[in-house]
Structures are given as structure tokens and as C-alpha cells.
Amino acid sequence: MNFEKPEHNLKIFFAMSVGLLIFVGIIAVTIFFFTLHGEEQTMVPEVRGMFLVDALLDLQVKELYPRLQLRYSQSARERGMVLEQDPPAGTIVKAGRRIRLVVSQGVVLDRVESYIGRNINDVRLELQTLAASSDSPLFEMREPPVYDFSPSAPGTILRQRPEPGADVSGLTFLEFVVSRGPDNVMVTVPQLIGLPLSFAIERISESNIAFEFFMRNVQRDEREESVVSQNPPADTSIDSRTPVSIVVGTPSQLGENEVFDIFSRTIPANPYPLPVRLDALLPSGERITLIAVNFTGGNFTVPYRLPVNSILLLLMMDREIYRETVSF
């Protein structure tokens, strides 16, 4: 029989023991770090009022995970927004915890609501928002609405079809009758002659008159960049749609790279006056408003004194409809 030497057996035993110790050590270290990771704590962030994508990013940073629930809400603008969370913000939890999020899936409608008495522009925007947030919108507004003279404020919805409370079984077209304001509204022409241009514009805005600007060189004692004539004269009673002709005296001297001119743009006729504004974006980056009025449509004219390369921005209901650059 062949017997191995005792020294050889001892080496094998020693090697096996070392290997076992290393294995046990690896297991121990793994368990230690696993336990340590499992005990890491983090603070739950505030995600209510945030849209889901942003809320998930905040949770990911904290090593937290969502459990989602969907719920209808009262506003189409809340679609995709986190309405509730549990645990609440500020709670200390272990990393890896699931956070319950209640997310809005928009509004559910089954009856026609009443739009009577509301402004047509607000309703139009609301319906457009609902349509954009739904794969199958229930309502669509027929354009253009019917306009009628009324003592109600211009733009007020007077009647609607279908009537409020009618059942909705599919896509429904809403038809509105809208006030264009009283017929034959008379206004009193303000005194503008002698006023500097900026003061004249302010008075025009307050009086709600229609207007059209012209310019010419000053004569005798007339002041530059002021109103030198108007027609009809002050205190005349006229229909609010009749424009007042206003002549402004041109300046004899301008700064380097300055322009004095009249902005002119035809705006399509509206059934009633809508907010119109002319802004100027200066080369310095500053933005100023030259005039803000309610305007029914027609030739929109405004004098200005601006640096070359300024940008004139014409806005209706805060939406830009035209722009041009000031040049010589």
C-alpha cells in the first residue's frame, strides 16, 4: 500500500481551511453590506402638484419607487398631476420603499354644463385644453359663434345649444350666441390737442375711442411729438366705431440711429373690441409697451420713436399676431 506523507496531508488540510475562511469572510461581508444598504434611510419628497414625470424623477433621486393609482379630477389642467401621496412629504423611510401616488387622469363628463354668462374666449380656451388632454374629446365648439347686440358685456355667452344638463353620448358640438355689446354705443371725444404723445395715448386708452394717427411737421407754436390737431373736436359725441383722426407733430431732431415713424397694420374686423397691444423690444433687450387698447379691427396706427433694430410686436389677447423690425 502507498501512504502519503503526513506533511502532504497537512498542506491539503491547511489549504482547505484557508479557502473555507475566505468563503466565510466573503459571505459575512456580503451580508454586512446588504444589511447596511437595507437600513439606509431617506426623506420622502413633496411631489403633490407635480406632473408624474417630474415626481418620478424626484423619487428616483431618493431611491424610492411609485405605486400608482389613477383618479378623475375636477379640472382638465390636472391631467397627469399627482393629487395625493402616501407617506406624506418629510417622512423618513428606508430606501427602496414604495410611495403611493394618486394621479389625475383628467375630467369625466356626461352632461353639458352651463356656459351662459361666461366669456366666450375663456370657454374656447377651456374646450381646447380638454380636447388636447383627451384621446376622445366630448365637446367641440362650432366656429364662428353667432353674435348679437345685447346690454351684456361684449363676449358674454347669452345662449347655448345643447342646453345645460343635456345628456352626452358622444362627440357634441356646442353652439353659442354671444353678446357684441349694446348697439350704437356713443362716446365723447376727449381733448387731445397739446398733449405729449404718451399722455395722448393714455387718454385714448381710457376713453375707448377708435383712432387713426397721422404726422406732419410742426407749425408756429406747436410742440413736437405732441398732438397738433384732431377731428372731430373735443367733447363731440360720436359712435364708438367712428375713428378720431389724430395728427402728431414730428420732431425736428433725432438721436443717432433713432427713428420717428407710425406703425401701421390692418387688423381683421372683430364682432366686439378685443385687447390689442403694441410692444417694442429694444436692442438692449428691454421690452416696453407703446399702447394697450380695446380695438374692433381696421387700420391700427401708433406713432413711435425708437432705436434702429428695435422689434415691434403686435399682440391680440396677449398672442403675437405680427412683428417687424425698425429701420431707416
Short mmCIF file of C-alpha atoms in Angstrom, two decimals, residues 151-310:
data_model
loop_
_atom_site.label_atom_id
_atom_site.label_comp_id
_atom_site.label_asym_id
_atom_site.label_seq_id
_atom_site.Cartn_x
_atom_site.Cartn_y
_atom_site.Cartn_z
CA PRO A 151 -76.73 95.03 -22.81
CA SER A 152 -74.36 92.30 -21.53
CA ALA A 153 -70.61 92.88 -21.73
CA PRO A 154 -69.10 92.09 -25.14
CA GLY A 155 -68.05 88.44 -25.36
CA THR A 156 -70.62 87.19 -22.85
CA ILE A 157 -72.38 83.94 -23.84
CA LEU A 158 -76.13 84.62 -23.98
CA ARG A 159 -77.49 81.28 -25.17
CA GLN A 160 -76.18 77.82 -25.93
CA ARG A 161 -77.21 74.63 -27.71
CA PRO A 162 -77.45 71.87 -26.46
CA GLU A 163 -78.94 73.41 -23.36
CA PRO A 164 -77.34 72.92 -19.92
CA GLY A 165 -77.96 69.46 -18.46
CA ALA A 166 -78.40 67.68 -21.80
CA ASP A 167 -77.01 64.13 -21.86
CA VAL A 168 -73.77 63.46 -23.73
CA SER A 169 -73.46 60.18 -25.64
CA GLY A 170 -70.54 61.05 -27.90
CA LEU A 171 -68.84 63.99 -29.60
CA THR A 172 -71.11 67.01 -29.06
CA PHE A 173 -70.92 70.30 -30.96
CA LEU A 174 -71.61 73.37 -28.84
CA GLU A 175 -73.25 76.39 -30.46
CA PHE A 176 -73.20 79.77 -28.72
CA VAL A 177 -74.91 83.13 -29.15
CA VAL A 178 -72.52 85.79 -27.87
CA SER A 179 -73.04 89.42 -26.91
CA ARG A 180 -71.32 92.04 -29.02
CA GLY A 181 -72.34 94.74 -26.55
CA PRO A 182 -75.04 97.41 -26.91
CA ASP A 183 -75.85 98.73 -30.37
CA ASN A 184 -74.90 102.31 -31.32
CA VAL A 185 -72.69 102.97 -28.31
CA MET A 186 -71.86 106.67 -28.18
CA VAL A 187 -68.62 108.05 -26.75
CA THR A 188 -67.35 111.55 -26.06
CA VAL A 189 -64.18 112.61 -27.85
CA PRO A 190 -61.52 113.68 -25.31
CA GLN A 191 -59.34 116.78 -25.61
CA LEU A 192 -56.05 115.61 -27.14
CA ILE A 193 -54.57 118.74 -28.76
CA GLY A 194 -51.43 119.91 -26.97
CA LEU A 195 -50.88 116.62 -25.13
CA PRO A 196 -47.48 114.91 -25.45
CA LEU A 197 -47.78 111.67 -27.39
CA SER A 198 -47.51 109.39 -24.32
CA PHE A 199 -50.28 111.29 -22.47
CA ALA A 200 -52.49 111.32 -25.56
CA ILE A 201 -52.15 107.54 -25.91
CA GLU A 202 -53.06 107.09 -22.25
CA ARG A 203 -56.20 109.20 -22.68
CA ILE A 204 -57.18 107.31 -25.83
CA SER A 205 -56.94 104.01 -23.92
CA GLU A 206 -59.16 105.35 -21.15
CA SER A 207 -61.85 106.78 -23.45
CA ASN A 208 -62.29 103.66 -25.67
CA ILE A 209 -62.47 105.72 -28.85
CA ALA A 210 -61.48 104.39 -32.25
CA PHE A 211 -58.47 106.28 -33.61
CA GLU A 212 -56.12 106.77 -36.53
CA PHE A 213 -52.77 108.57 -36.27
CA PHE A 214 -51.05 110.83 -38.81
CA MET A 215 -47.96 113.01 -38.55
CA ARG A 216 -46.66 116.27 -40.03
CA ASN A 217 -44.09 118.97 -39.35
CA VAL A 218 -44.96 121.39 -36.56
CA GLN A 219 -46.13 124.93 -37.33
CA ARG A 220 -45.82 128.18 -35.36
CA ASP A 221 -46.24 127.42 -31.64
CA GLU A 222 -46.99 123.71 -31.99
CA ARG A 223 -44.96 121.29 -29.89
CA GLU A 224 -43.01 118.43 -31.38
CA GLU A 225 -44.13 114.87 -30.56
CA SER A 226 -47.46 116.24 -29.35
CA VAL A 227 -50.98 116.21 -30.80
CA VAL A 228 -51.32 119.23 -33.05
CA SER A 229 -54.85 118.57 -34.36
CA GLN A 230 -57.80 116.20 -34.04
CA ASN A 231 -61.06 115.56 -35.83
CA PRO A 232 -63.81 115.50 -34.54
CA PRO A 233 -63.00 118.14 -31.91
CA ALA A 234 -63.11 117.54 -28.17
CA ASP A 235 -66.49 116.94 -26.46
CA THR A 236 -68.12 115.70 -29.67
CA SER A 237 -70.42 112.70 -29.19
CA ILE A 238 -69.76 110.02 -31.81
CA ASP A 239 -70.40 106.33 -32.44
CA SER A 240 -67.68 104.29 -30.72
CA ARG A 241 -66.75 102.70 -34.06
CA THR A 242 -66.04 106.06 -35.75
CA PRO A 243 -62.26 106.72 -35.71
CA VAL A 244 -60.89 110.04 -34.46
CA SER A 245 -58.15 111.43 -36.73
CA ILE A 246 -55.15 112.48 -34.62
CA VAL A 247 -52.16 114.37 -36.04
CA VAL A 248 -48.82 114.36 -34.22
CA GLY A 249 -46.01 116.86 -34.81
CA THR A 250 -42.76 115.26 -35.93
CA PRO A 251 -39.53 116.05 -34.06
CA SER A 252 -37.00 118.25 -35.85
CA GLN A 253 -34.03 116.35 -34.40
CA LEU A 254 -33.47 112.70 -33.54
CA GLY A 255 -30.72 110.91 -31.72
CA GLU A 256 -28.17 108.86 -33.60
CA ASN A 257 -29.79 105.72 -35.05
CA GLU A 258 -33.26 106.83 -33.91
CA VAL A 259 -36.44 106.66 -35.99
CA PHE A 260 -39.73 108.54 -35.59
CA ASP A 261 -42.50 106.91 -37.61
CA ILE A 262 -46.01 105.46 -37.46
CA PHE A 263 -46.59 101.74 -37.11
CA SER A 264 -49.49 100.68 -39.34
CA ARG A 265 -51.16 97.29 -39.63
CA THR A 266 -54.65 96.23 -40.68
CA ILE A 267 -56.37 94.05 -38.11
CA PRO A 268 -59.36 91.95 -39.27
CA ALA A 269 -62.72 93.20 -38.01
CA ASN A 270 -63.88 91.70 -34.72
CA PRO A 271 -67.51 91.45 -33.56
CA TYR A 272 -66.57 93.46 -30.49
CA PRO A 273 -63.41 95.20 -29.18
CA LEU A 274 -60.59 92.86 -28.18
CA PRO A 275 -57.44 93.72 -26.19
CA VAL A 276 -54.68 94.81 -28.58
CA ARG A 277 -51.18 95.83 -27.54
CA LEU A 278 -48.11 97.13 -29.34
CA ASP A 279 -44.80 96.36 -27.62
CA ALA A 280 -41.26 97.28 -28.56
CA LEU A 281 -38.26 95.05 -27.90
CA LEU A 282 -35.26 97.38 -27.76
CA PRO A 283 -31.75 96.38 -28.92
CA SER A 284 -30.73 96.48 -25.22
CA GLY A 285 -33.20 93.67 -24.52
CA GLU A 286 -35.68 95.90 -22.66
CA ARG A 287 -39.34 95.44 -23.59
CA ILE A 288 -41.78 98.35 -23.38
CA THR A 289 -45.48 98.78 -24.16
CA LEU A 290 -46.31 101.61 -26.58
CA ILE A 291 -50.11 101.27 -26.41
CA ALA A 292 -52.73 98.91 -24.96
CA VAL A 293 -56.35 99.39 -26.06
CA ASN A 294 -59.55 97.55 -26.92
CA PHE A 295 -59.80 97.50 -30.71
CA THR A 296 -62.57 96.27 -33.01
CA GLY A 297 -60.44 96.00 -36.14
CA GLY A 298 -59.32 98.06 -39.09
CA ASN A 299 -56.18 100.14 -39.58
CA PHE A 300 -54.18 100.09 -36.33
CA THR A 301 -51.73 103.02 -36.25
CA VAL A 302 -49.35 104.11 -33.49
CA PRO A 303 -46.52 106.70 -33.64
CA TYR A 304 -43.19 105.68 -32.12
CA ARG A 305 -39.68 107.00 -31.51
CA LEU A 306 -37.28 104.05 -31.24
CA PRO A 307 -33.70 102.99 -31.94
CA VAL A 308 -32.98 101.25 -35.22
CA ASN A 309 -33.25 97.44 -34.98
CA SER A 310 -35.92 97.61 -32.30
#
